[in-house]
XYZ file of N, CA and C in Angstrom:
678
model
N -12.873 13.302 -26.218
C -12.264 11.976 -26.360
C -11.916 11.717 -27.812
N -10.948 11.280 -28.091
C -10.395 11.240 -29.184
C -10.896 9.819 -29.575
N -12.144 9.594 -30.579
C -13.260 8.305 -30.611
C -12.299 6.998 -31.160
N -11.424 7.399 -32.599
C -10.621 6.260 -33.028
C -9.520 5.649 -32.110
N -8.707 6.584 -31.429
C -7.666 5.834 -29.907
C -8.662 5.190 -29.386
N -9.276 5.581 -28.906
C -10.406 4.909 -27.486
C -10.650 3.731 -28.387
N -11.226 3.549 -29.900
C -11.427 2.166 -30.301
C -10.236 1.420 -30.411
N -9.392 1.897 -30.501
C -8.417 0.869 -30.624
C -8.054 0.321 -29.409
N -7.846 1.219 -28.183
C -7.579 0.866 -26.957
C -8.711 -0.180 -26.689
N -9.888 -0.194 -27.036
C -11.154 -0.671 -26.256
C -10.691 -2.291 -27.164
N -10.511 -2.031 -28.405
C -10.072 -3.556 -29.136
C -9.601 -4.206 -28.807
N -8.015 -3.563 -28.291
C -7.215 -4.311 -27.323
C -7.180 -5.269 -26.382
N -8.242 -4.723 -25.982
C -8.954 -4.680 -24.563
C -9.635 -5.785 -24.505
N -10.419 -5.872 -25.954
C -11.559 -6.657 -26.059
C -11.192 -8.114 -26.299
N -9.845 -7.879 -26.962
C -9.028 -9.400 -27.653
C -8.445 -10.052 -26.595
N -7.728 -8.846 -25.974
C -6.859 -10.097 -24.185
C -8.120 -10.825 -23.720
N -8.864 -10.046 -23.269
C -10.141 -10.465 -22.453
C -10.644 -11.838 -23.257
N -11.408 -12.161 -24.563
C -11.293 -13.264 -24.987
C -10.450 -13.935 -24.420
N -8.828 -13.534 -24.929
C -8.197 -14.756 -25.099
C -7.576 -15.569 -23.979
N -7.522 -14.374 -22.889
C -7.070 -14.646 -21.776
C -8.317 -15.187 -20.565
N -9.745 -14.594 -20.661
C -10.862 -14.361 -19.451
C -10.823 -13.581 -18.868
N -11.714 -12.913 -17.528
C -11.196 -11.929 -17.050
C -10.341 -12.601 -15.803
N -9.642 -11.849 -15.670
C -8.590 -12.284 -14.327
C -8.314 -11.786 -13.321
N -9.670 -11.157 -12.762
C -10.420 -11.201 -11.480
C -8.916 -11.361 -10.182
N -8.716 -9.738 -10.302
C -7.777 -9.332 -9.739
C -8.050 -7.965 -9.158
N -7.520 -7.917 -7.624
C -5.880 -8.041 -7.230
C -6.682 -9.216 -6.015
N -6.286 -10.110 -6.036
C -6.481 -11.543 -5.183
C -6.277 -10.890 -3.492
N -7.474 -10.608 -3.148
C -7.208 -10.379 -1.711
C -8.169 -10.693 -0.817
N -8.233 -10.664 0.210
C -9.615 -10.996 0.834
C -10.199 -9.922 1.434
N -9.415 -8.857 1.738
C -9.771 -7.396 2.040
C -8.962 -6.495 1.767
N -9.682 -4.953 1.722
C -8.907 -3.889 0.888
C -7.462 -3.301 1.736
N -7.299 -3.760 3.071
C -6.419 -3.722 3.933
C -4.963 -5.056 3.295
N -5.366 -5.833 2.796
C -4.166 -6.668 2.702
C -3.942 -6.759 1.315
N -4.798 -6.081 -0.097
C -4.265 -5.144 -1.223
C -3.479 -4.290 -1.234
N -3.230 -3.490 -0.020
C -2.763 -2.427 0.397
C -1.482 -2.655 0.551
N -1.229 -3.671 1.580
C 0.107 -4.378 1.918
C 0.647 -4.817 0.595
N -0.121 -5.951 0.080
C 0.075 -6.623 -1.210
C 0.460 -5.492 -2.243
N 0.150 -4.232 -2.524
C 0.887 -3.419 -3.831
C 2.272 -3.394 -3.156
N 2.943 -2.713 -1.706
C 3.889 -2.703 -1.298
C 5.043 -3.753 -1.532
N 4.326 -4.819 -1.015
C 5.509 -5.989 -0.779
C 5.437 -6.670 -2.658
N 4.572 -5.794 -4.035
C 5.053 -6.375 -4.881
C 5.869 -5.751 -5.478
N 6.509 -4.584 -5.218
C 7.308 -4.149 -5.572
C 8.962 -4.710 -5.929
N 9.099 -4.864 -7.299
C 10.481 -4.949 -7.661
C 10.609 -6.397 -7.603
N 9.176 -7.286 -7.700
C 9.291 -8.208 -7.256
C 8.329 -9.448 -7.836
N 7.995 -10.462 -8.153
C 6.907 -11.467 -9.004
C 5.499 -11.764 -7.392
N 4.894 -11.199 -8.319
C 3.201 -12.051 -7.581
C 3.404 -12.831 -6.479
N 4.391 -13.887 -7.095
C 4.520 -15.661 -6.613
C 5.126 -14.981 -5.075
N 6.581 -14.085 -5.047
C 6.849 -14.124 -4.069
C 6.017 -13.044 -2.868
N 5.938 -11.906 -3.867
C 4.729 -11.187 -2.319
C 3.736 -11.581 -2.292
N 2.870 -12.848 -2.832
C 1.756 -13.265 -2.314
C 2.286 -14.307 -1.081
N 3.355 -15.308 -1.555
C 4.449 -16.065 -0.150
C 4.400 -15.029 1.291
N 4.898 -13.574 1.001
C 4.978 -12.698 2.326
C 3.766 -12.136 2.838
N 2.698 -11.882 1.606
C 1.433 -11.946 2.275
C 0.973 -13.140 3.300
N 1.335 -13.789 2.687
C 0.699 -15.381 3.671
C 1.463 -15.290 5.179
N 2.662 -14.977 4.935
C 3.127 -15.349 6.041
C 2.610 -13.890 7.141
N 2.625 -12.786 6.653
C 1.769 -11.798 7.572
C 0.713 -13.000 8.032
N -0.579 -13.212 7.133
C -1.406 -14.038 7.535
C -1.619 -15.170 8.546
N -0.908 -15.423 8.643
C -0.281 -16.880 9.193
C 0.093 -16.477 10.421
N 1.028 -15.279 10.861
C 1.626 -14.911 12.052
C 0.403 -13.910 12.698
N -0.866 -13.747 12.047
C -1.218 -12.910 13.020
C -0.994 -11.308 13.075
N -0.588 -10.905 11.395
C -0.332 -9.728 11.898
C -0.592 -8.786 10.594
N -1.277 -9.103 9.940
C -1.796 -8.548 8.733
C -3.332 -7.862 9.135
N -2.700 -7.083 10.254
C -3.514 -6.043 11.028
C -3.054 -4.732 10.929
N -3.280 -3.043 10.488
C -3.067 -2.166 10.469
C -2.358 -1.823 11.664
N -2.947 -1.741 12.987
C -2.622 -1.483 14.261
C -1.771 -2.104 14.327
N -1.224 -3.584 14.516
C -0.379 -4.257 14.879
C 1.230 -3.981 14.058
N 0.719 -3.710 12.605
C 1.822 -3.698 11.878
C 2.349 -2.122 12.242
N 1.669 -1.279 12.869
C 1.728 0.012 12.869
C 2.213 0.105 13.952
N 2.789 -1.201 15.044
C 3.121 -1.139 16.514
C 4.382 -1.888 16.691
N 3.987 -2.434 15.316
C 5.652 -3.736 15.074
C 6.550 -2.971 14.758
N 7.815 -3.393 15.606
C 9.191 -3.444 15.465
C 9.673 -3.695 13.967
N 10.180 -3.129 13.175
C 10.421 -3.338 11.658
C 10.748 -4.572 11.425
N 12.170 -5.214 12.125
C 12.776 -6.249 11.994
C 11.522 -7.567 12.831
N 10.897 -7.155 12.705
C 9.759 -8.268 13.396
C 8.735 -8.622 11.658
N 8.617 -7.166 11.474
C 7.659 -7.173 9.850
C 8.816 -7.804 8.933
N 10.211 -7.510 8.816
C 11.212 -7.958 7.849
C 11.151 -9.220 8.025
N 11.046 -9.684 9.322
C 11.103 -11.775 9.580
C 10.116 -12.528 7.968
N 9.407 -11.939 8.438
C 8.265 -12.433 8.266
C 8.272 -12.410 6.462
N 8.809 -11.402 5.501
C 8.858 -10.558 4.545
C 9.812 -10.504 3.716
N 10.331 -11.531 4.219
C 11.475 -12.009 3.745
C 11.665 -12.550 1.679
N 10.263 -13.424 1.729
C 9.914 -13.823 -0.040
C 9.911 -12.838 -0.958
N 9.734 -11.502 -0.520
C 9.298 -10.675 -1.101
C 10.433 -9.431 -1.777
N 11.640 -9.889 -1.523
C 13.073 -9.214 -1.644
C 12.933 -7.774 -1.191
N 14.132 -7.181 -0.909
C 14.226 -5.950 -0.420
C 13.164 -5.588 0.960
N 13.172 -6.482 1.764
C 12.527 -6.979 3.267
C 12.469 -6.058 3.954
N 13.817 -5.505 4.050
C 13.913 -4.354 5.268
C 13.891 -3.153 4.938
N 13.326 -2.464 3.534
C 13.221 -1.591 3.224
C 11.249 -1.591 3.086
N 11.192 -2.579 2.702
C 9.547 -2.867 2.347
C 8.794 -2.925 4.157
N 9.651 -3.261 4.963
C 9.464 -3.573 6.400
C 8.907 -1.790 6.636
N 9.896 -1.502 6.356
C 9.143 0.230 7.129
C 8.746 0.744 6.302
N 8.518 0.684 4.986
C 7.231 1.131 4.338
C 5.964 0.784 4.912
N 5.444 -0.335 5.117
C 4.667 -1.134 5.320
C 4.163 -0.084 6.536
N 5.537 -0.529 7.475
C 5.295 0.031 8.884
C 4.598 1.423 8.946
N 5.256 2.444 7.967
C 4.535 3.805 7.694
C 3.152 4.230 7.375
N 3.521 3.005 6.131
C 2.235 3.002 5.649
C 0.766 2.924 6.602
N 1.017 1.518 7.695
C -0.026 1.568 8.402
C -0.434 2.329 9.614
N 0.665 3.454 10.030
C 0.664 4.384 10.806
C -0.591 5.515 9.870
N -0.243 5.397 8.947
C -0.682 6.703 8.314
C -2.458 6.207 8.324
N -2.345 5.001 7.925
C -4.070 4.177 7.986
C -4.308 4.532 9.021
N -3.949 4.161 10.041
C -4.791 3.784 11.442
C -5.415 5.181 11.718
N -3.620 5.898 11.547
C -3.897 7.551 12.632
C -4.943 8.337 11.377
N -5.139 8.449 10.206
C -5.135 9.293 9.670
C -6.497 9.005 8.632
N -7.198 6.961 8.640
C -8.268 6.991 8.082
C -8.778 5.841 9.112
N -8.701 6.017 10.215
C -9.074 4.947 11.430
C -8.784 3.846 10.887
N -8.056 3.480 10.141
C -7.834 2.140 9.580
C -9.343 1.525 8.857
N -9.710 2.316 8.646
C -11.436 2.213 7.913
C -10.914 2.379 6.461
N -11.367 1.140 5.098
C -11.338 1.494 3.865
C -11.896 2.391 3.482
N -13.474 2.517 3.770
C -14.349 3.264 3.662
C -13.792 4.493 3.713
N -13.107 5.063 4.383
C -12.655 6.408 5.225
C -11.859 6.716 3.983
N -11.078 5.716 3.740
C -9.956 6.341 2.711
C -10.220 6.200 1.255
N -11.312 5.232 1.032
C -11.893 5.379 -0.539
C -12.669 6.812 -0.800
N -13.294 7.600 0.511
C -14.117 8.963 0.583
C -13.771 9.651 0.219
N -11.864 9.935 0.373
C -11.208 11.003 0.322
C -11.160 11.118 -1.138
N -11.333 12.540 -1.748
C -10.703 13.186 -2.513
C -9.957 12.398 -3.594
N -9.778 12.044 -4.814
C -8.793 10.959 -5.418
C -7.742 11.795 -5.702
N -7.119 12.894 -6.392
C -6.326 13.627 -5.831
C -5.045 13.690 -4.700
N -6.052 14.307 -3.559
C -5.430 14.882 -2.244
C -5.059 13.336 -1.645
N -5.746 12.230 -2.031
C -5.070 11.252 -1.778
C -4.367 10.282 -2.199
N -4.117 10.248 -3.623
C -2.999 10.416 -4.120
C -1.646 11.094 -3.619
N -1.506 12.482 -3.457
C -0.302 12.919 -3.566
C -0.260 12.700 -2.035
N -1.164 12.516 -1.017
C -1.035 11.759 0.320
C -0.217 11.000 0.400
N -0.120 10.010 -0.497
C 0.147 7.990 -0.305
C 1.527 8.686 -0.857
N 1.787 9.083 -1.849
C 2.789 9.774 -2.734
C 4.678 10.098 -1.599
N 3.623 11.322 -0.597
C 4.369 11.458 0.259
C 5.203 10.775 1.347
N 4.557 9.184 1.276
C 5.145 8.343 1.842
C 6.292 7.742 1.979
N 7.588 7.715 2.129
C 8.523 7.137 1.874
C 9.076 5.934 0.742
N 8.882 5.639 -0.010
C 8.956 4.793 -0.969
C 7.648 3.823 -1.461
N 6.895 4.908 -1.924
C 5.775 4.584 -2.517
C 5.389 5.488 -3.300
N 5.775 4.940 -4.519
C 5.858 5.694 -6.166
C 4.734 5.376 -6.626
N 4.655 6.254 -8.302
C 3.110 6.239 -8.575
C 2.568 4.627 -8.788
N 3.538 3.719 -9.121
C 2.882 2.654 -9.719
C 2.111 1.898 -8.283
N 2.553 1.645 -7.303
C 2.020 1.784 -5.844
C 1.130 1.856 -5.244
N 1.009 3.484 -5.474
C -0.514 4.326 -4.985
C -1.188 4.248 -5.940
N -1.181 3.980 -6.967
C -2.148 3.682 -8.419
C -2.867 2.549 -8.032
N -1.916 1.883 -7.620
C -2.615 0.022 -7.486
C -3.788 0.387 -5.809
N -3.154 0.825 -4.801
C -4.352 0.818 -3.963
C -5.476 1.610 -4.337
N -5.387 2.611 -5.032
C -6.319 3.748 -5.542
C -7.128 3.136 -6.071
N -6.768 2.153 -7.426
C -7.737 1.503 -8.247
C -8.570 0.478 -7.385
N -6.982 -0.895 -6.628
C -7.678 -2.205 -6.235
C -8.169 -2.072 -5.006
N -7.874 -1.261 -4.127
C -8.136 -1.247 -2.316
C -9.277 -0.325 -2.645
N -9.600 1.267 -3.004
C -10.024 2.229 -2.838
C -11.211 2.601 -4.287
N -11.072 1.451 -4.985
C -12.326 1.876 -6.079
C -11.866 3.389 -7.025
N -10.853 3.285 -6.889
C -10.559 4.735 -7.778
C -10.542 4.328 -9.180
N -10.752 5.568 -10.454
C -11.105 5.075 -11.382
C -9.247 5.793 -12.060
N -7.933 5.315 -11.751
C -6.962 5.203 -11.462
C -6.297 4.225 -12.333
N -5.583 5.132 -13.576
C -5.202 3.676 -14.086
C -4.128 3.087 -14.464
N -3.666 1.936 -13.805
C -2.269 1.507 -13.117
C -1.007 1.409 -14.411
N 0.204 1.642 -14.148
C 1.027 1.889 -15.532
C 2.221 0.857 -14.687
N 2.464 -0.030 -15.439
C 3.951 -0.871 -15.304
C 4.766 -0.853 -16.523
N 5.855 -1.783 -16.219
C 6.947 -1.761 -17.344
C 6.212 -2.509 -18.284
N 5.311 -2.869 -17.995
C 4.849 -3.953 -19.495
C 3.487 -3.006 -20.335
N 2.855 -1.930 -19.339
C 2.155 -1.430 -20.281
C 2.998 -0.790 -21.836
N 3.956 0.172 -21.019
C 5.189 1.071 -21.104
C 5.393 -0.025 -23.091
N 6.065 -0.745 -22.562
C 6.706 -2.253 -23.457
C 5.203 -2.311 -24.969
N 4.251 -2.777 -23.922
C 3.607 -3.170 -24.945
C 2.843 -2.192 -25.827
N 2.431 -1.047 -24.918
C 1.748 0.053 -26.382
C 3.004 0.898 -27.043
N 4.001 0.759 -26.664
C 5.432 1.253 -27.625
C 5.725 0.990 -28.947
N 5.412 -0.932 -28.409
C 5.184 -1.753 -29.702
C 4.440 -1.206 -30.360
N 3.260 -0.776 -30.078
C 2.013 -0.845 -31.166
C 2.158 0.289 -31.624
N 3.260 1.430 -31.624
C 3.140 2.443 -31.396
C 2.421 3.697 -31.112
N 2.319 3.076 -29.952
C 0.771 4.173 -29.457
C 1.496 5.206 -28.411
N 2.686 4.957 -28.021
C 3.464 5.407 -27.077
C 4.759 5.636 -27.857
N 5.745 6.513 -27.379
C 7.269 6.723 -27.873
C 7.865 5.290 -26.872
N 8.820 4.963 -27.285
C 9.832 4.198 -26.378
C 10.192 5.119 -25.376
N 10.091 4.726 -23.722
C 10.727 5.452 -23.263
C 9.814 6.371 -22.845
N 8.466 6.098 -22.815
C 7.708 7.312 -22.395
C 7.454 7.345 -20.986
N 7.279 8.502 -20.617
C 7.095 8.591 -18.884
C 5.957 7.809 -18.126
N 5.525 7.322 -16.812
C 4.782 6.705 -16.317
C 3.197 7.489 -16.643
N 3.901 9.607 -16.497
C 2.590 9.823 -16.674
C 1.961 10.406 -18.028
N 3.185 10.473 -19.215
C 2.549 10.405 -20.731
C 1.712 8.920 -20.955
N 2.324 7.877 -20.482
C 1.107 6.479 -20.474
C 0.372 6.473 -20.024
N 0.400 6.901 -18.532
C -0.996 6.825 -17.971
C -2.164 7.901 -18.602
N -1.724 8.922 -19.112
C -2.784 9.828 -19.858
C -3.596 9.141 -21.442
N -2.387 8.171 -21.623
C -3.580 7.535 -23.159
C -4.236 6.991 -22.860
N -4.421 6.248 -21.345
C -5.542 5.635 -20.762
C -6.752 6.494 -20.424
N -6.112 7.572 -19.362
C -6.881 8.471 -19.001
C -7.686 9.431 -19.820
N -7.156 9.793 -21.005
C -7.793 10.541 -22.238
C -8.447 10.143 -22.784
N -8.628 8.810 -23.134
C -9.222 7.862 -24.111
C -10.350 7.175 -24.037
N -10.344 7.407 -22.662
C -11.287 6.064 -21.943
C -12.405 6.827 -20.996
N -13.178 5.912 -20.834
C -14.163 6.145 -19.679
C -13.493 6.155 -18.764
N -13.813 6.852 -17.443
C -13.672 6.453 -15.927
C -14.344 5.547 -15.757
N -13.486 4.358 -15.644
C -14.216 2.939 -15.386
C -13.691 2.162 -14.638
N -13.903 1.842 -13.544
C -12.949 1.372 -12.677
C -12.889 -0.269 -12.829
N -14.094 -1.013 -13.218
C -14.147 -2.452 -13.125
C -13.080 -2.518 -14.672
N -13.334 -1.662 -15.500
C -12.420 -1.904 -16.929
C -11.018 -1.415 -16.493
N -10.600 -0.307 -15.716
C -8.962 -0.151 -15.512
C -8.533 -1.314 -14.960
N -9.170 -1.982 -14.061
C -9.444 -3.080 -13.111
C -8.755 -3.903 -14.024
N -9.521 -4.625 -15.200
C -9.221 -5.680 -15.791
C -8.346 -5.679 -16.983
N -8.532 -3.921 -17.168
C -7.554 -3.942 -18.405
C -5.937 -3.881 -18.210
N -5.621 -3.441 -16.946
C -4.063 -3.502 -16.317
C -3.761 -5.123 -15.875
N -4.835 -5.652 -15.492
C -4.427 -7.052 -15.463
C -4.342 -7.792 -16.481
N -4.678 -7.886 -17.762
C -4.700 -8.074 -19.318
C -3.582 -8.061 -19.531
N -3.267 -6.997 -19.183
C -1.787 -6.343 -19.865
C -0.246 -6.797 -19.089
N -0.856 -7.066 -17.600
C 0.226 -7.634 -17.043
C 0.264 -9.265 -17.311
N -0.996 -9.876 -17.699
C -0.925 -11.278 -18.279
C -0.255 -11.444 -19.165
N -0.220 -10.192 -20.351
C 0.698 -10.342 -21.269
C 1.408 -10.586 -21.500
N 2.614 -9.178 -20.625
C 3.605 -8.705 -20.731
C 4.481 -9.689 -19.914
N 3.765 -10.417 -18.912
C 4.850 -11.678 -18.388
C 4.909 -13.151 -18.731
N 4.098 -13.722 -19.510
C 3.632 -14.678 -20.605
C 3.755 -14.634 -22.013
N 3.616 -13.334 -22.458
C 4.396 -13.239 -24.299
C 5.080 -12.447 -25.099
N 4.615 -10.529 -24.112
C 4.963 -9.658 -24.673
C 6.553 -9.308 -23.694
N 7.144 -10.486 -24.038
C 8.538 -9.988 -22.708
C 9.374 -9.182 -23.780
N 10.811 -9.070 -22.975
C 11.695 -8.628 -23.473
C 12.089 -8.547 -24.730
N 12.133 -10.425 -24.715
C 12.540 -10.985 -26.127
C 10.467 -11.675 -26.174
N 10.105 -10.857 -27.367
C 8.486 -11.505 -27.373
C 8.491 -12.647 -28.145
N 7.538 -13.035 -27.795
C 6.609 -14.563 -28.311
C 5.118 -14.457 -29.031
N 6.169 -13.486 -30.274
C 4.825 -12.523 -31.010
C 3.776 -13.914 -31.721
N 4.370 -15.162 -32.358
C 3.665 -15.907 -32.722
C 2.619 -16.529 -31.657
N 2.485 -16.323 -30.402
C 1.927 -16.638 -29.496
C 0.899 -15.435 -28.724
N 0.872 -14.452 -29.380
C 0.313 -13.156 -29.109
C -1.215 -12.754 -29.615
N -2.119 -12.826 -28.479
C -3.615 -12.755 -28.964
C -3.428 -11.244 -29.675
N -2.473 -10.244 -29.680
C -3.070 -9.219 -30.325
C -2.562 -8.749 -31.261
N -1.350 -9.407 -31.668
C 0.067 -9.524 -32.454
C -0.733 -8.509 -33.612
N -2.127 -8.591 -33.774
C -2.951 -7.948 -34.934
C -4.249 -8.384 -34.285
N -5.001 -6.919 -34.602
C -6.155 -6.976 -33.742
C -7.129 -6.342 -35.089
N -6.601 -5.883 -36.072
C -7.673 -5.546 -37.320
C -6.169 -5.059 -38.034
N -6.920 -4.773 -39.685
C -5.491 -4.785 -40.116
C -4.718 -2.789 -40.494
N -5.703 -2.320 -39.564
C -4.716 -1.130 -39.104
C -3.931 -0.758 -37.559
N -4.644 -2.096 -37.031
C -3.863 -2.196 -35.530
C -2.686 -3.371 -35.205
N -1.317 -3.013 -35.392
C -0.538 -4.101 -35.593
C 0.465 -3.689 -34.349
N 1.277 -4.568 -34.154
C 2.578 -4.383 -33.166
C 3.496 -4.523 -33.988
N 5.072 -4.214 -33.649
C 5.895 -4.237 -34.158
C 6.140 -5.525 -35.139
N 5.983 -6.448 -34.457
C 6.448 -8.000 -34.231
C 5.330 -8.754 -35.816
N 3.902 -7.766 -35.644
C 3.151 -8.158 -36.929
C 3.810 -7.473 -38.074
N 4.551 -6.215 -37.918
C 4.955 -5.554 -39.260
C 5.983 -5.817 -39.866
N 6.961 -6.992 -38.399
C 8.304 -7.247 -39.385
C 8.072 -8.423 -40.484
């Protein structure tokens, strides 16, 4: 482990958490409707696939079996908040074929497997990319898995801890290299980072508003050096 990255990463880490709390995430009530919930957030804000979560909820059908028996355009009704409906409709639909037949629709069954072999499992699925199967791995399945979005990407670029432009899995390795296998910390530290990245570290940032803008005075972001 490379001891000075890992402190800086862990600093990082340490300053959102202050400034933000922890943020006791991915909001679900079971590891079955996390599952759904990484799917339907795709390409898409919280606000609205937590709306299409509900409405699964609501209709009765935020059941593995059931969704795994539904007619697509029955899952699209419903899935609608969540944009790109009828493509997310038979993901979903696949997805819970593959649960039922393949881990009895048991979490348990599928947190057992291999982290790996089930990975490139979920992988094989029809439109379910790494950022995806990362999120059930970590939030459904306890994997020590650690989740990469456009805002991690964004924000350690800044700090330059990353090239601009770096791949999902050159980022995910400064996590993975650096760090413990820790699943309650990947847990909270991808949610940190997505608090960030949609509250200050956007496009155009709101560096004066930035708990980490400078975190000691050899750890700076762009935004502290101009």
């Amino acid at each position: 482990m490379a001891a000075p990255l890992a402190d800086d990463l862990l600093d990082i880490y340490s300053t959102l958490s202050a400034a933000f709390g922890h943020q006791h995430w991915w909001p679900a009530e079971t590891p079955f409707e996390t599952m759904v919930g990484a799917i339907l957030a795709q390409n898409v804000s919280w606000t609205n696939a937590a709306r299409a979560v509900r409405n699964l909820q609501d209709a009765g059908m935020l059941d593995p079996h059931l969704l795994a028996a539904a007619d697509a355009g029955e899952i699209a009704r419903l899935i609608v908040p969540s944009r790109f409906y009828n493509q997310k409709a038979g993901r979903i639909r696949e997805f819970a074929r593959v649960y039922a037949a393949e881990f009895r629709a048991d979490p348990a069954a599928m947190a057992a497997a291999e982290t790996g072999a089930l990975r490139e499992r979920l992988l094989a699925l029809r439109g379910l990319g790494k950022e995806t199967v990362d999120t059930i791995l970590l939030y459904a399945c306890e994997k020590p898995v650690f989740v990469v979005d456009a805002y991690t990407r964004r924000i350690f670029s800044r700090y330059g801890l990353l090239p601009e432009g770096a791949s999902y899995d050159r980022t995910q390795r400064l996590f993975a290299e650096n760090l413990e296998e820790d699943v309650a910390l990947f847990n909270d530290y991808h949610a940190q980072i997505v608090r960030l990245g949609n509250t200050i570290c956007k496009k155009s940032p709101l560096c004066d508003r930035c708990p980490v803008r400078e975190v000691h005075g050899t750890l700076a972001c762009a935004g502290a050096r101009a």
